[in-house]
Coordinates of N, CA and C and ligand atoms in Angstrom, one line a residue:
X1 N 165.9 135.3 61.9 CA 167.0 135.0 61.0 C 168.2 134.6 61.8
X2 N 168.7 133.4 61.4 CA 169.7 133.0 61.9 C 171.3 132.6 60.7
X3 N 172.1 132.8 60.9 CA 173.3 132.7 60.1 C 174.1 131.8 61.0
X4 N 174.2 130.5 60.5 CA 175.2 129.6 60.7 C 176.6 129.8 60.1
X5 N 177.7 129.0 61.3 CA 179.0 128.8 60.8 C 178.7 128.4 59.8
X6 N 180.1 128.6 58.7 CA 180.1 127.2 57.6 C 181.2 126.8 57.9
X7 N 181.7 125.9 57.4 CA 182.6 124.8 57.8 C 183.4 125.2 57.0
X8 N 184.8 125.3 56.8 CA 185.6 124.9 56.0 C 186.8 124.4 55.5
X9 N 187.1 123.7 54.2 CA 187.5 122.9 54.0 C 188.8 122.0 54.9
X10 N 188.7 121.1 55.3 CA 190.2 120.7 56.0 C 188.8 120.0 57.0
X11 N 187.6 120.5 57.8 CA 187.0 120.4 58.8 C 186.1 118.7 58.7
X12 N 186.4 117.7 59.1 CA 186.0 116.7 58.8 C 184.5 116.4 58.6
X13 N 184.1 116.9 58.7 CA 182.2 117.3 58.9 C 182.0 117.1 57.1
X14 N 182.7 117.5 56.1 CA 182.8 117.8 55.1 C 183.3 116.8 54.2
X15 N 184.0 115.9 55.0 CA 184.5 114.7 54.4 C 183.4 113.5 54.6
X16 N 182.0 113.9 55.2 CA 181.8 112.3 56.3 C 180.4 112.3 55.1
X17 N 179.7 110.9 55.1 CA 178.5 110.3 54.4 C 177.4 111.5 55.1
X18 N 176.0 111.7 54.3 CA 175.2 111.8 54.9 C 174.3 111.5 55.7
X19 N 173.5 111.1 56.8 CA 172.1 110.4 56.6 C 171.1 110.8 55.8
X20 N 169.9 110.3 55.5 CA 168.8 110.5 54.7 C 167.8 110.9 56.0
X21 N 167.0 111.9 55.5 CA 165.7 112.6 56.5 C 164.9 111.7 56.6
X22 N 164.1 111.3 57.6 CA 163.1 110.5 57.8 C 161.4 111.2 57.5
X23 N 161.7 111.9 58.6 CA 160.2 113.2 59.0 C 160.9 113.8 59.2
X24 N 159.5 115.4 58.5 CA 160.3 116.7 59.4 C 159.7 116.8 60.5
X25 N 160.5 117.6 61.1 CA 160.5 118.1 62.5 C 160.9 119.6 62.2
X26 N 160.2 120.1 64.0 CA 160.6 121.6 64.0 C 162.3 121.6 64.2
X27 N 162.9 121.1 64.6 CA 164.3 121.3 64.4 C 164.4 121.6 62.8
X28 N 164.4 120.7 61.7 CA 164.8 120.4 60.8 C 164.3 122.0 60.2
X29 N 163.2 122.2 60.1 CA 162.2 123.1 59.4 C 163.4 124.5 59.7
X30 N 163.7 124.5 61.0 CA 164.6 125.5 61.7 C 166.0 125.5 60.6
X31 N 166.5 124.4 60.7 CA 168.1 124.2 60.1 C 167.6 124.8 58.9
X32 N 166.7 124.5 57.8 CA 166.9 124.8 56.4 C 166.3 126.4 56.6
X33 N 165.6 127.2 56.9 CA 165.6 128.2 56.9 C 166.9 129.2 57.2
X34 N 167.7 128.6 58.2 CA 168.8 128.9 58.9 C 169.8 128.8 57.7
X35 N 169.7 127.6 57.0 CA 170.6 127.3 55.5 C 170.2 128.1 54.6
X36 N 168.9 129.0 54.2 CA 168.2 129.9 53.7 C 169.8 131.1 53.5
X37 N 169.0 131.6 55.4 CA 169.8 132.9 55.7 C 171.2 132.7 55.2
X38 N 171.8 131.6 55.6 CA 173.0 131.5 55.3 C 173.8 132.0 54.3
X39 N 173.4 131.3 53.5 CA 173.0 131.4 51.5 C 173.1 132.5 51.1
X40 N 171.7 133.7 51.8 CA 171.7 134.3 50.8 C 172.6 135.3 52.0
X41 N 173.4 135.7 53.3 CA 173.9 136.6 53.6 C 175.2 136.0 53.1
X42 N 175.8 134.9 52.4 CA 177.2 134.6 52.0 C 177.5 134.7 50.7
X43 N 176.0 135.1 50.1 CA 176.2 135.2 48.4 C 175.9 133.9 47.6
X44 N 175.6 132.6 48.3 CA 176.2 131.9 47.7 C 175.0 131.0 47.0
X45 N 174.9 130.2 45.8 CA 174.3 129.9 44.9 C 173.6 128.4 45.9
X46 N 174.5 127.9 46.1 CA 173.6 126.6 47.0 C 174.5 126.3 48.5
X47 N 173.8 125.4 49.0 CA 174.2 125.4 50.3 C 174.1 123.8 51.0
X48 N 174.7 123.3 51.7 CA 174.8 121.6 51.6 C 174.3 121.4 53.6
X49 N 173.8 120.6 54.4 CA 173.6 120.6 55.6 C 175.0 120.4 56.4
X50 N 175.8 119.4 55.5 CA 177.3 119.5 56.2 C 177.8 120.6 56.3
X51 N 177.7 121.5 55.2 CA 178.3 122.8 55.6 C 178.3 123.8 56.8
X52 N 177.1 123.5 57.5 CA 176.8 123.8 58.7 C 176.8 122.6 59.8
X53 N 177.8 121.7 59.3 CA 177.8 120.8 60.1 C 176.9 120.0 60.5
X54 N 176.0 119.3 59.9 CA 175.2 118.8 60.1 C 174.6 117.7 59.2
X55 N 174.7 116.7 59.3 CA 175.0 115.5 58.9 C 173.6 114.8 58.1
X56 N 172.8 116.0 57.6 CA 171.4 115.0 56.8 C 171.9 115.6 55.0
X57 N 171.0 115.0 54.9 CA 170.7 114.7 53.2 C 169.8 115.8 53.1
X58 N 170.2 117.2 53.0 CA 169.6 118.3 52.9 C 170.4 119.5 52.2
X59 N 170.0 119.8 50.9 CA 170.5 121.1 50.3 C 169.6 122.2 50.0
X60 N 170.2 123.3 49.5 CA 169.5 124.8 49.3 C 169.9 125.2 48.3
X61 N 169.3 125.6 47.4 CA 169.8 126.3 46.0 C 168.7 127.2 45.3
X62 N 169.6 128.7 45.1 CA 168.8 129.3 44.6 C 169.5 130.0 43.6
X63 N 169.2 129.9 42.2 CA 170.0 130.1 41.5 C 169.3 132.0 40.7
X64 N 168.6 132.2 41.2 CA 168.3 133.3 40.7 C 167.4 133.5 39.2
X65 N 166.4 132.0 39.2 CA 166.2 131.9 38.1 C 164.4 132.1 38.0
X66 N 164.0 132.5 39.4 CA 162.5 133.3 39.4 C 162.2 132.0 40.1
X67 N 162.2 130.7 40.1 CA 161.6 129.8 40.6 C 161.7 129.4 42.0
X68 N 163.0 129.7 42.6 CA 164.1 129.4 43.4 C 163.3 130.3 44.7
X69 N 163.8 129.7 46.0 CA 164.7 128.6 46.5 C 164.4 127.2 46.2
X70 N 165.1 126.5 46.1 CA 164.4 125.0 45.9 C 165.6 124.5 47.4
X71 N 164.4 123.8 47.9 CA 164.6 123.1 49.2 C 164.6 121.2 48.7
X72 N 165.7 120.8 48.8 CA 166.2 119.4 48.6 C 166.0 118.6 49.7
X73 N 165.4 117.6 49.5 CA 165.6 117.1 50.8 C 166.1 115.3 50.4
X74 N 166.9 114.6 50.9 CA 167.0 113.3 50.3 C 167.5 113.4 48.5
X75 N 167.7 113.9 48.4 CA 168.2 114.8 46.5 C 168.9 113.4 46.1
X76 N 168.3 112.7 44.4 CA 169.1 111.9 44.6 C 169.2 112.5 42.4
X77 N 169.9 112.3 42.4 CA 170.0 112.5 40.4 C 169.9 111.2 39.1
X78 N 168.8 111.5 39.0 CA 167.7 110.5 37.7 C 168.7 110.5 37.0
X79 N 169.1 111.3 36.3 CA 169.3 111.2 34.7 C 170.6 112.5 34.6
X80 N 171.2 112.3 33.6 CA 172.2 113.8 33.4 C 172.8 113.6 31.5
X81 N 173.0 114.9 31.3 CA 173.5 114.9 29.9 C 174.4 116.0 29.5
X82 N 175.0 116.0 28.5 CA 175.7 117.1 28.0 C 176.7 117.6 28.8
X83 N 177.4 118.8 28.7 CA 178.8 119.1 29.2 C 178.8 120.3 29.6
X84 N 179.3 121.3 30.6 CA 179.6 122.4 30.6 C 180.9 122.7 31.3
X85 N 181.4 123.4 30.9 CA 183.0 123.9 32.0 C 182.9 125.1 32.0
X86 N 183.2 125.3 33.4 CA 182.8 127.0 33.9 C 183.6 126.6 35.0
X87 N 183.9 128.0 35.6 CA 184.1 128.3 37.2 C 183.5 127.8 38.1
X88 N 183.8 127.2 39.0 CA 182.9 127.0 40.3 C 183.8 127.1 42.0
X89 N 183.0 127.5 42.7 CA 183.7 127.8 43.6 C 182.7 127.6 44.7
X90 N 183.0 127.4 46.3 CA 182.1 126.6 47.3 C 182.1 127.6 48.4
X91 N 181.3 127.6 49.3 CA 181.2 128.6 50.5 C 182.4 128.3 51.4
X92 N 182.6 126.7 51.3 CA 183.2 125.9 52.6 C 184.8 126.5 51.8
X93 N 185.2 127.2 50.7 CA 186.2 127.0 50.7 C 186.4 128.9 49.7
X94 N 186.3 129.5 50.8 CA 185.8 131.4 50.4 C 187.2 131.7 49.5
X95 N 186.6 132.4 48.6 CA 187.8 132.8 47.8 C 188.7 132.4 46.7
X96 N 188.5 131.0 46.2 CA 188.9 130.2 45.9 C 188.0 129.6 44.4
X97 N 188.5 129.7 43.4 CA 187.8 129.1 42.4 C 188.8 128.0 41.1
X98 N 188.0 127.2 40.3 CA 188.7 126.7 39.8 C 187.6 125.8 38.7
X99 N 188.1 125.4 37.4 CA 187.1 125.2 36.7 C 186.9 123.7 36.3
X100 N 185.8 123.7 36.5 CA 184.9 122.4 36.4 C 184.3 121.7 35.5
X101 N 184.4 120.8 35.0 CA 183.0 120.0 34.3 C 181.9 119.3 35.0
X102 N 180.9 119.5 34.4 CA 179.8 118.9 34.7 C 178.8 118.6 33.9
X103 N 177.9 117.9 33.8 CA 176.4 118.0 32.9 C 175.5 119.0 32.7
X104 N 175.5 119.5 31.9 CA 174.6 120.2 31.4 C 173.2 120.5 31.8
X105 N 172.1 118.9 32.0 CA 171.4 118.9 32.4 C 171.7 118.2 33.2
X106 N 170.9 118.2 34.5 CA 170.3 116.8 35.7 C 169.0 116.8 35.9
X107 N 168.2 115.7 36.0 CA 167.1 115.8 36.4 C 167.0 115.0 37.8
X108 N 166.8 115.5 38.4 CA 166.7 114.8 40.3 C 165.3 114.9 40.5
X109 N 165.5 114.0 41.9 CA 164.6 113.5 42.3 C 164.7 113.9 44.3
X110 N 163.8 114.6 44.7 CA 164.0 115.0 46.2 C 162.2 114.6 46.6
X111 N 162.9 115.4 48.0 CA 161.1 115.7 48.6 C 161.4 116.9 49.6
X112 N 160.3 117.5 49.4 CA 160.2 119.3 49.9 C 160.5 119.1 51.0
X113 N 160.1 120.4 51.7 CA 159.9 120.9 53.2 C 158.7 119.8 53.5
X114 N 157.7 119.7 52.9 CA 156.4 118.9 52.9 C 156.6 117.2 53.1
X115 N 158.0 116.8 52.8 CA 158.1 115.6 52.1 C 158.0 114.8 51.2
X116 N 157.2 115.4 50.7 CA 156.6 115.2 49.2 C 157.4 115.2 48.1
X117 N 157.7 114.3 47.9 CA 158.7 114.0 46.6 C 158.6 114.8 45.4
X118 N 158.8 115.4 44.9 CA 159.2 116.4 43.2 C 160.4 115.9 42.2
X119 N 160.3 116.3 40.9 CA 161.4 116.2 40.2 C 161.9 117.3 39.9
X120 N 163.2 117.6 39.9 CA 163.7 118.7 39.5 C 164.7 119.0 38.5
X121 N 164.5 119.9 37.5 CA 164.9 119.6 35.5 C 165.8 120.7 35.7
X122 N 166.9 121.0 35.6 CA 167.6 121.9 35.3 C 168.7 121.9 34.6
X123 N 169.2 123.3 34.0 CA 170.2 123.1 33.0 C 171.1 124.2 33.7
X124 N 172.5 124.4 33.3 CA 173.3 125.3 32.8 C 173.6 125.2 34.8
X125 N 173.9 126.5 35.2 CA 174.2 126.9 36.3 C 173.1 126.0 37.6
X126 N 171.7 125.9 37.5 CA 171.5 125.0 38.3 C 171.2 123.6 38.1
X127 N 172.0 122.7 37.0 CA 172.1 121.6 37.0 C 173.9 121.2 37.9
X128 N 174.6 122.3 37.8 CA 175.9 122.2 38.2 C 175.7 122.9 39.7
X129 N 174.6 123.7 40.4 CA 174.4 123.5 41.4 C 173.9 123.0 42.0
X130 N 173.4 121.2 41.6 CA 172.8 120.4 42.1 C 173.4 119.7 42.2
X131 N 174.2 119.3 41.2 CA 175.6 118.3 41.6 C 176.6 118.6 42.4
X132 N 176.9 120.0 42.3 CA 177.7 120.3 43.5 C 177.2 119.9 44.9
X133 N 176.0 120.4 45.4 CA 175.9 120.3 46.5 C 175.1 118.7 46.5
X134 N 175.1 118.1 45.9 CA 174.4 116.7 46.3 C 175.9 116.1 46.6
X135 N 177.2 116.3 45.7 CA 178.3 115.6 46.1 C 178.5 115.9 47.5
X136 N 178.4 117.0 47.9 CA 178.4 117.3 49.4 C 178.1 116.4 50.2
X137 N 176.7 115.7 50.0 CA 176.4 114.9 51.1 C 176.6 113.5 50.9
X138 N 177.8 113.5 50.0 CA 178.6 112.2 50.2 C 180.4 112.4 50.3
X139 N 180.4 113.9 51.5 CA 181.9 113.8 51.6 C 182.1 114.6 50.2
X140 N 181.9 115.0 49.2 CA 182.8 115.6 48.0 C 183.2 116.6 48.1
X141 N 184.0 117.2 48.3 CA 184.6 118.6 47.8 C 184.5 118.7 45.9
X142 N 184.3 119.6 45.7 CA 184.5 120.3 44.2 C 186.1 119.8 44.0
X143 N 186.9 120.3 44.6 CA 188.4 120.8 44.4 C 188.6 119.3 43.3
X144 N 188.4 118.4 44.2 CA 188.6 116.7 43.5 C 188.6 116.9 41.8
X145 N 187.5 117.9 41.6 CA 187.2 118.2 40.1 C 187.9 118.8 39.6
X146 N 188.4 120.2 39.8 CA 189.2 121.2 39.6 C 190.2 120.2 38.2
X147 N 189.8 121.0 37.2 CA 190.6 120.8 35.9 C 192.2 122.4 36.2
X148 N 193.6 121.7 36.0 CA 194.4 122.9 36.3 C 194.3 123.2 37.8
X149 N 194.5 124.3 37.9 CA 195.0 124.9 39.2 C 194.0 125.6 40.1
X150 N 193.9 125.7 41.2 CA 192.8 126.9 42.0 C 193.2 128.0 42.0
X151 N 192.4 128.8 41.7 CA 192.7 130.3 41.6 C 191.8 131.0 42.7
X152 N 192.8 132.1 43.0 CA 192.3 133.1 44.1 C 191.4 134.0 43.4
X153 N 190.1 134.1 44.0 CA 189.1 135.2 43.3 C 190.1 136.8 43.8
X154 N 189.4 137.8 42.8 CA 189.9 139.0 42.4 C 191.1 139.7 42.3
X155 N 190.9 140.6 41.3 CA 192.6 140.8 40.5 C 193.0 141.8 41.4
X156 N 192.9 142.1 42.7 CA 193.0 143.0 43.6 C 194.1 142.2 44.5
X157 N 194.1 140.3 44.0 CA 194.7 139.8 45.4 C 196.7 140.1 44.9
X158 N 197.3 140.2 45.8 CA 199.0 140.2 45.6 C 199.5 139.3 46.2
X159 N 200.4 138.9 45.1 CA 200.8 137.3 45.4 C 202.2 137.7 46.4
X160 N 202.3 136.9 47.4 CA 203.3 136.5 48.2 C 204.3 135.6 47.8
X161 N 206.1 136.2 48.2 CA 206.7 135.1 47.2 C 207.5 134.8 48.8
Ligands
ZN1 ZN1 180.2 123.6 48.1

């Protein structure tokens, strides 16, 4: 078990294009496991390869929905529909939330650990955690989206004047 840095926000790694995976290799097999631990020792719903600095077309998301983890590899999004606005908030940017729109559904298009291409259908929380982290691997921050203002997560924080 390994737990990588994440990167955050301001860190250029996070601004830059992806590449796309060619083959796996044991490095690679290493990194997403590593993006595994990451994930689930930071709490966090999905996980992008920039965030660990690292410049492929590779995401992690596990939304808690019995099916999950789903390993992305080259993630690219078919089709999208409908609307949701909720909260969202990024690893690369701890503490911090602000509310979002997105589609309701996405249906994407990746390929596993295996390479092997899949489709993947989801609604509600992991159609908006697929879009999140696919914008990742073209440089997006969430914040860009942020409807209103960013808010500091919990009612515990005291504002500084
Ligand atoms: Zn993020």
């Amino acid at each position: 078990m390994a737990i990588r840095n994440i990167r955050v926000m301001g860190d250029r790694v996070l601004e830059k294009n992806c590449r796309p995976v060619e083959e796996m290799t044991p490095r690679l097999e290493e990194l997403i496991r590593d993006m595994l631990d990451t994930m689930y020792d930071k709490m966090g719903v999905g996980l992008a390869a920039p965030q660990v600095g690292i410049l492929k077309r590779i995401v992690v998301i596990d939304v808690e929905d019995g099916h999950g983890p789903y390993v992305l590899i080259n993630p690219q999004i078919l089709e999208t529909s409908g609307e949701q606005t909720g909260e969202e908030g990024c690893l690369s940017l701890p503490g911090k939330y602000g509310q979002v729109t997105r589609p309701n559904y996405v249906k994407a298009q990746a390929q596993g650990m295996d390479m092997k291409p899949f489709i993947l259908e989801g609604e509600g929380l992991l159609a908006r955690a697929i879009c999140h982290e696919c914008d990742h691997l073209d440089g997006k921050m969430f914040v860009s989206l942020v409807e209103g203002e960013l808010r500091d997560a919990g009612s515990d924080y005291e504002e500084e004047e």
